[in-house]
CSV table of C-alpha atoms in Angstrom, one decimal:
chain,number,residue,atom,x,y,z
A,1,UNK,CA,40.7,3.9,-171.7
A,2,UNK,CA,40.3,7.6,-172.0
A,3,UNK,CA,43.0,10.0,-173.3
A,4,UNK,CA,42.1,13.0,-171.1
A,5,UNK,CA,42.6,13.3,-167.4
A,6,UNK,CA,39.3,14.3,-165.7
A,7,UNK,CA,39.7,16.1,-162.4
A,8,UNK,CA,39.4,13.9,-159.3
A,9,UNK,CA,36.0,13.7,-157.7
A,10,UNK,CA,34.9,16.8,-155.9
A,11,UNK,CA,36.3,17.3,-152.5
A,12,UNK,CA,39.6,15.4,-152.7
A,13,UNK,CA,40.1,14.5,-149.0
A,14,UNK,CA,43.4,12.6,-149.1
A,15,UNK,CA,46.6,12.8,-151.2
A,16,UNK,CA,50.0,11.2,-151.2
A,17,UNK,CA,52.7,12.1,-153.8
A,18,UNK,CA,56.3,11.1,-154.0
A,19,UNK,CA,59.1,10.6,-156.5
A,20,UNK,CA,61.1,7.4,-156.7
A,21,UNK,CA,64.3,6.2,-158.4
A,22,UNK,CA,63.5,4.6,-161.7
A,23,UNK,CA,64.7,1.1,-160.6
A,24,UNK,CA,63.0,-2.1,-159.5
A,25,UNK,CA,63.7,-1.1,-155.9
A,26,UNK,CA,62.0,2.2,-156.5
A,27,UNK,CA,58.9,0.5,-157.9
A,28,UNK,CA,58.8,-1.9,-155.0
A,29,UNK,CA,59.0,0.9,-152.5
A,30,UNK,CA,56.2,2.8,-154.3
A,31,UNK,CA,54.0,-0.2,-154.2
A,32,UNK,CA,54.6,-0.7,-150.5
A,33,UNK,CA,54.0,2.9,-149.7
A,34,UNK,CA,50.7,3.0,-151.7
A,35,UNK,CA,49.5,0.0,-149.7
A,36,UNK,CA,50.6,1.5,-146.4
A,37,UNK,CA,48.9,4.8,-147.2
A,38,UNK,CA,45.7,3.1,-148.2
A,39,UNK,CA,45.8,1.2,-144.9
A,40,UNK,CA,46.2,4.5,-143.0
A,41,UNK,CA,43.2,5.9,-144.9
A,42,UNK,CA,40.9,3.1,-143.7
A,43,UNK,CA,41.4,0.6,-146.5
A,44,UNK,CA,43.1,-2.3,-144.6
A,45,UNK,CA,45.8,-4.6,-145.8
A,46,UNK,CA,44.1,-7.6,-147.4
A,47,UNK,CA,40.9,-5.6,-148.2
A,48,UNK,CA,39.7,-5.5,-151.8
A,49,UNK,CA,40.4,-1.7,-152.2
A,50,UNK,CA,44.0,-2.0,-150.9
A,51,UNK,CA,44.8,-5.1,-152.9
A,52,UNK,CA,43.3,-3.8,-156.1
A,53,UNK,CA,44.9,-0.3,-156.0
A,54,UNK,CA,48.2,-1.7,-154.8
A,55,UNK,CA,48.2,-4.2,-157.7
A,56,UNK,CA,47.4,-1.4,-160.2
A,57,UNK,CA,50.2,0.7,-158.7
A,58,UNK,CA,52.6,-2.2,-158.9
A,59,UNK,CA,51.9,-2.7,-162.6
A,60,UNK,CA,52.1,1.0,-163.4
A,61,UNK,CA,55.3,1.6,-161.5
A,62,UNK,CA,56.9,-1.6,-163.1
A,63,UNK,CA,56.0,-0.2,-166.5
A,64,UNK,CA,57.5,3.2,-165.6
A,65,UNK,CA,60.7,1.5,-164.7
A,66,UNK,CA,60.8,-0.9,-167.6
A,67,UNK,CA,59.3,1.1,-170.5
A,68,UNK,CA,59.5,4.7,-169.2
A,69,UNK,CA,63.0,4.8,-167.8
A,70,UNK,CA,65.3,7.7,-168.9
A,71,UNK,CA,68.7,7.6,-167.3
A,72,UNK,CA,69.0,10.0,-164.4
A,73,UNK,CA,65.3,10.6,-164.2
A,74,UNK,CA,62.8,9.5,-161.5
A,75,UNK,CA,59.2,8.5,-161.8
A,76,UNK,CA,56.4,9.9,-159.6
A,77,UNK,CA,53.4,8.4,-157.9
A,78,UNK,CA,50.3,10.3,-156.8
A,79,UNK,CA,47.5,8.7,-154.9
A,80,UNK,CA,44.2,10.4,-154.3
A,81,UNK,CA,41.2,9.4,-152.3
A,82,UNK,CA,38.3,11.6,-153.3
A,83,UNK,CA,34.7,11.0,-152.6
A,84,UNK,CA,33.9,7.4,-153.7
A,85,UNK,CA,37.1,7.0,-155.9
A,86,UNK,CA,40.7,6.1,-155.3
A,87,UNK,CA,43.0,7.2,-158.1
A,88,UNK,CA,46.6,6.3,-158.7
A,89,UNK,CA,48.8,8.2,-161.1
A,90,UNK,CA,52.3,7.3,-162.3
A,91,UNK,CA,54.3,9.8,-164.3
A,92,UNK,CA,57.6,9.0,-166.1
A,93,UNK,CA,59.8,11.1,-168.4
A,94,UNK,CA,59.8,9.0,-171.5
A,95,UNK,CA,57.6,10.7,-174.1
A,96,UNK,CA,57.9,8.4,-177.0
A,97,UNK,CA,56.7,5.2,-175.3
A,98,UNK,CA,53.0,5.7,-174.6
A,99,UNK,CA,50.5,2.9,-174.1
A,100,UNK,CA,48.1,2.4,-177.0
A,101,UNK,CA,44.7,4.0,-176.5
A,102,UNK,CA,43.2,0.7,-177.5
A,103,UNK,CA,42.0,-1.7,-174.8
A,104,UNK,CA,44.8,-4.2,-174.2
A,105,UNK,CA,44.3,-7.7,-175.6
A,106,UNK,CA,44.5,-10.6,-173.3
A,107,UNK,CA,48.0,-12.1,-173.5
A,108,UNK,CA,48.6,-15.6,-174.7
A,109,UNK,CA,49.3,-18.2,-172.0
A,110,UNK,CA,53.0,-18.5,-173.0
A,111,UNK,CA,53.7,-14.8,-173.5
A,112,UNK,CA,56.5,-13.6,-171.2
A,113,UNK,CA,55.2,-10.1,-170.9
A,114,UNK,CA,52.2,-7.9,-171.8
A,115,UNK,CA,50.0,-8.6,-168.8
A,116,UNK,CA,50.4,-5.3,-166.9
A,117,UNK,CA,48.1,-2.9,-168.8
A,118,UNK,CA,45.7,-5.8,-169.4
A,119,UNK,CA,45.4,-6.2,-165.6
A,120,UNK,CA,45.1,-2.5,-165.1
A,121,UNK,CA,42.2,-2.3,-167.6
A,122,UNK,CA,40.5,-5.3,-166.0
A,123,UNK,CA,40.8,-4.0,-162.4
A,124,UNK,CA,40.3,-0.3,-162.8
A,125,UNK,CA,36.9,1.3,-163.4
A,126,UNK,CA,38.6,3.9,-165.6
A,127,UNK,CA,42.2,4.4,-166.8
A,128,UNK,CA,44.1,6.5,-169.3
A,129,UNK,CA,47.3,8.2,-170.3
A,130,UNK,CA,48.0,11.8,-171.0
A,131,UNK,CA,51.2,13.9,-171.5
A,132,UNK,CA,52.8,15.2,-168.4
A,133,UNK,CA,51.8,18.8,-167.7
A,134,UNK,CA,54.8,21.2,-168.0
A,135,UNK,CA,57.4,18.4,-168.4
A,136,UNK,CA,58.4,15.7,-170.9
A,137,UNK,CA,56.8,12.3,-170.4
A,138,UNK,CA,53.5,10.8,-169.7
A,139,UNK,CA,51.1,10.3,-166.8
A,140,UNK,CA,49.2,6.9,-166.7
A,141,UNK,CA,46.3,6.9,-164.2
A,142,UNK,CA,43.7,4.5,-163.0
A,143,UNK,CA,40.6,4.9,-160.8
A,144,UNK,CA,38.8,2.4,-158.6
A,145,UNK,CA,35.4,3.2,-157.3
A,146,UNK,CA,34.6,2.4,-153.7
A,147,UNK,CA,31.6,0.4,-152.7
A,148,UNK,CA,29.5,2.3,-150.1
A,149,UNK,CA,29.8,0.9,-146.6
């Protein structure tokens, strides 16, 4: 994990950004729209890129709803396809609940939670968390590299 947000790869060619209600329904809708947008961008449903990035988005949006919720505030999702990288960012407005900069430990088999960031760390090539620019809260991001076709 890194604590700074590097700019997306040169020549960002595609972007999707939207705010969602900080509810399980909002997280579900965000996940579905990420998958749909990836499909539209040439990463088909059922393909490894679509499945990986959608799972990362699902974990990050669920964390935004569960751990980053502030009553009356939404969370935001941004998806970028730039060069050979797909990047997903999820921003929430809760400043005091930031993921640890340490690599998440594997959860115990009987743990009821704690798998989300572990999955993100395992699936993403890079991930990190930074303060939101110009607003309270944090921005958790993850990048997945594309295999050349």
